[in-house]
Amino acid sequence: MKKICYAFMLVLFYVNTAFTQNEGNTNNLPVHEYTLTIKEEMVNKAGKEVEGMTVNGTIPGPTLEFTEGEYAVIYVKNEMSVETSVHWHGILLPNFQDGVPYLSTPPIKPGTTFKYEFPIRQSGTYWYHSHTMLQEQSGVFGSIVINPKEKTLDYDTDLVLMLSDWTNEKPMNVLRNLKRGNEWYGIKKGTSTPLNQVIARGAFGAQLDFWRQRMEGADIADIYYPAFLVNGQQNPEYPNFKAGEKVRLRIINGSASTQFWMTFGGEMPTLVAADGLDVTPVQKNKTFIAIAETYDFIVTIPENGKIEFRAMAQDGSGTATAFIGNGKVIPAEVVSRPDKIKMMQQMAKMDMKMGAHALKFQPKKDERFEMKEEYGMQMDAMKMDHSKMDHSKMEMKDENMNMSIDSTMKDKMDHSKMDMGGKKIDNMQMADMDGMQMFSEYNYNYLKSPAKTNYSKDIPVKEILLNLTGNMNRYIWSMNGVPLSETDQIKINHKEVTRITLNNLTMMHHPMHLHGHFFRVINENGEYSPLKHSVNVPPMGEVTIEFYGNEYGDWFFHCHILYHMMSGMARVMSYDTTRDDRLKGYPISGLISEADKYYTLAMVDAASHMTEFNFITSNIRNQFNVMAEYGWNKNLEAEVTYERYLHDYLRVFGGVNIENEMEDSLDEISTTAIAGVRFLTPYLFNLDVRMDSKLRPQISLSREILIFPRTAIFGMYEYQADFGWVDDLPMGDNFSKEVTWNAGIEYFLSRNFSLMASYDNRFGAGGGLSVRF
């Protein structure tokens, strides 16, 4: 009992040490100073000169090295034309020093310097990055190494390996393209699943199931990257190590949007730390590293050979490598590229209900438990003969499976073996059983704390359910169907354990990070479950974390895929304490507004038979549209509308429509007011139902389908009726109609240009160029 109490007190002191608001070096700790200068510069990371942001002239920035027990003083100079910030990822520190602008720390204005200072009360591998807009993607990040007061691990030297992804586009343009919802990034990196490939693989039924649930297909990663980097290079070499040396590789995933599979050449490496904290050493080669995580491995430099360290992007779209040592390359295992079409087939077999709303009708209404019940994998629908199972042997650990599991099913299934009709089925065979094991490799069971991490049973526990939700069509991400701009703060009581169930109802992995805390990731190691500051939640999976709240102030909790965070998947954990006076003039709305900005998109179709122009500017709930088309037969129509999204798929709109009454004549222009609803139907048809001021009802349907890797077909059908309720109809008529339709094909040349050809029943046939802005 004494050991349990001691371990508990150690965890409270070491992991979530209570920092009072009395900041400064009150204990006269030895001071270690750094100066970081952030600039906008031209850089070359993927064979092209583009504008980036550097820290002390490099990407990544310099490694900051400290020793536990020191006092860090870091001056950050902003020599850019925009404000910036620096967050010290994984560092336990006073709230005001955390570096989230407008939430805990003021932004660093252009031309100014901010002084960060805090005691170093931990050791391990950590990192720093900007928390302003998308600056992290542009290069504002670097590593932190904190040496312990007393060395406890057996190794000779260190090597930091910081993983990152690089785009030659401006990050805001990347996000704009994601908001547009087109397939270009998947096309560019060869991970799209066009219809011809789906049909060739016999997966059309699975595709129909995805379409029915308003999803294009299985998604793994959103963005095309021309380069993945290790310490800012694609294939760096580190020859200055001697044979027999034990090297501690401090690996940091500093990517904006990429998770990696890591493998090593040579002898099996030993994993010794995760997210900066020691774990029970375990030999492990193939390891998944989520965004924002850090892992430390000890490797031994071989005789006459160099170790290949290999990091493959999770979707198989690229690889970064590093070579450690001298001589012949000892290759690392090559991880197989994921099969997205097979994933779709497996998920269709599992009878999953997907598509939980990222944007709800009533954001303030608590529907999280109903959402969890409705969406995800319905275990009672699994195609198994339960009557033939050996119930005496059935036990399932849902942490291993990383899935939502009914309590009744936990008693009926064994993760390691199942007895079905007298035939035992092991883990490998389970992979073919309705896809149940599809995401089971994304777990943390290999991580075990060297000491107990559980809390006293006397401490009250507050349970919180956070469903992770998203909409790929509009690129909105949220929790419990509510994006950051529409949420309340999550209140944390410093006298209780906060236990959070993260239930992923999307097809994407979400690496969730809590600022200023370590939390327990509950796994099969029970009392020895590991402590982390970031945790990956796999698709349709569930992870439980818990922490003892012993802090003050407001702390950010968010998905560390930068573009997900910027699109709403974030919350504020609040201890409900008095806001720091130094934040006066920096309202929290400055942070929240980042996830609710307006994005502007435009497209022009210039063809031989007609020209069409579309302009859209929208944030999460509001959208303004301008549409105009002109046929070479002098048929003109233009429309200006405002839309209000009621939830993901439904919006109401109103506006003005302008068109000429007769083709081949622009003399008679008719202007009508319009109002109606627009709805994204199952199978991804865009439905428009409206009434104009002449009381003419109209309905239209449109759809686009990618049929080959770069080729899509599209079509639209529109029907308008006139019952003569306002305008008189021709003598003898009590009803008239107007039918408009078109069909066409588009070939994607690049993100911004396509060749197109179409037939329109008003304008005839023709072809030309589509341009996207």
Coordinates of N, CA, C and O in Angstrom, one line a residue, residues 38 76 78 80 83-87 99-101 105-108 116 129-133 135 140:
I38 N 12.7 34.6 -35.7 CA 11.8 34.1 -36.7 C 11.7 35.1 -37.8 O 11.4 36.3 -37.7
V76 N 12.3 35.4 -28.0 CA 11.8 35.1 -29.3 C 11.6 36.4 -30.0 O 10.8 37.2 -29.6
N78 N 10.5 38.5 -33.3 CA 9.7 38.3 -34.5 C 10.1 39.4 -35.5 O 9.8 40.6 -35.4
M80 N 9.2 39.1 -38.7 CA 8.2 39.0 -39.8 C 7.3 40.1 -39.9 O 7.2 41.0 -39.0
E83 N 2.2 38.6 -36.9 CA 2.4 38.2 -35.5 C 2.7 36.7 -35.5 O 2.4 35.9 -36.4
T84 N 3.4 36.2 -34.4 CA 3.8 34.8 -34.3 C 3.7 34.4 -32.8 O 3.2 35.2 -31.9
S85 N 4.1 33.2 -32.5 CA 4.1 32.6 -31.2 C 5.0 31.4 -31.1 O 5.4 30.9 -32.2
V86 N 5.3 30.9 -29.9 CA 6.0 29.6 -29.8 C 5.4 28.9 -28.6 O 5.3 29.4 -27.5
H87 N 5.0 27.7 -28.9 CA 4.5 26.7 -27.9 C 5.6 25.7 -27.6 O 6.2 25.1 -28.5
G99 N 2.4 29.6 -24.6 CA 2.6 30.1 -26.0 C 1.4 30.0 -26.9 O 1.6 30.0 -28.1
V100 N 0.2 29.8 -26.4 CA -1.0 29.8 -27.3 C -1.5 31.2 -27.4 O -2.1 31.7 -26.4
P101 N -1.4 31.9 -28.5 CA -1.8 33.3 -28.5 C -3.3 33.5 -28.2 O -4.1 32.7 -28.7
T105 N -1.1 33.2 -23.7 CA 0.0 34.1 -23.9 C -0.3 35.1 -25.0 O -0.9 34.8 -26.0
P106 N 0.2 36.4 -24.8 CA -0.1 37.3 -25.9 C 0.7 36.9 -27.2 O 1.8 36.3 -27.1
P107 N 0.2 37.3 -28.3 CA 0.9 37.0 -29.6 C 2.2 37.9 -29.6 O 2.2 39.0 -29.0
I108 N 3.2 37.5 -30.4 CA 4.4 38.3 -30.5 C 4.2 39.1 -31.8 O 4.2 38.6 -32.9
Y116 N 10.2 34.3 -22.9 CA 9.6 33.1 -22.2 C 10.6 32.7 -21.1 O 11.8 32.7 -21.4
H129 N 7.1 24.8 -31.4 CA 6.5 25.2 -32.7 C 5.6 26.4 -32.6 O 5.1 26.7 -31.5
S130 N 5.4 27.1 -33.7 CA 4.4 28.2 -33.7 C 3.0 27.7 -33.4 O 2.7 26.6 -33.9
H131 N 2.2 28.5 -32.7 CA 0.8 28.2 -32.6 C -0.1 29.3 -33.2 O -1.2 29.4 -32.8
T132 N 0.5 29.9 -34.2 CA -0.2 31.0 -34.9 C -0.6 30.5 -36.3 O 0.3 30.2 -37.1
M133 N -1.9 30.5 -36.6 CA -2.3 30.1 -37.9 C -1.6 28.8 -38.4 O -1.5 27.8 -37.7
Q135 N 1.7 28.6 -39.4 CA 3.1 28.9 -39.5 C 4.0 27.7 -39.2 O 5.1 27.6 -39.7
V140 N 8.3 27.0 -38.7 CA 8.5 27.5 -37.4 C 8.4 26.3 -36.4 O 7.3 26.1 -35.7

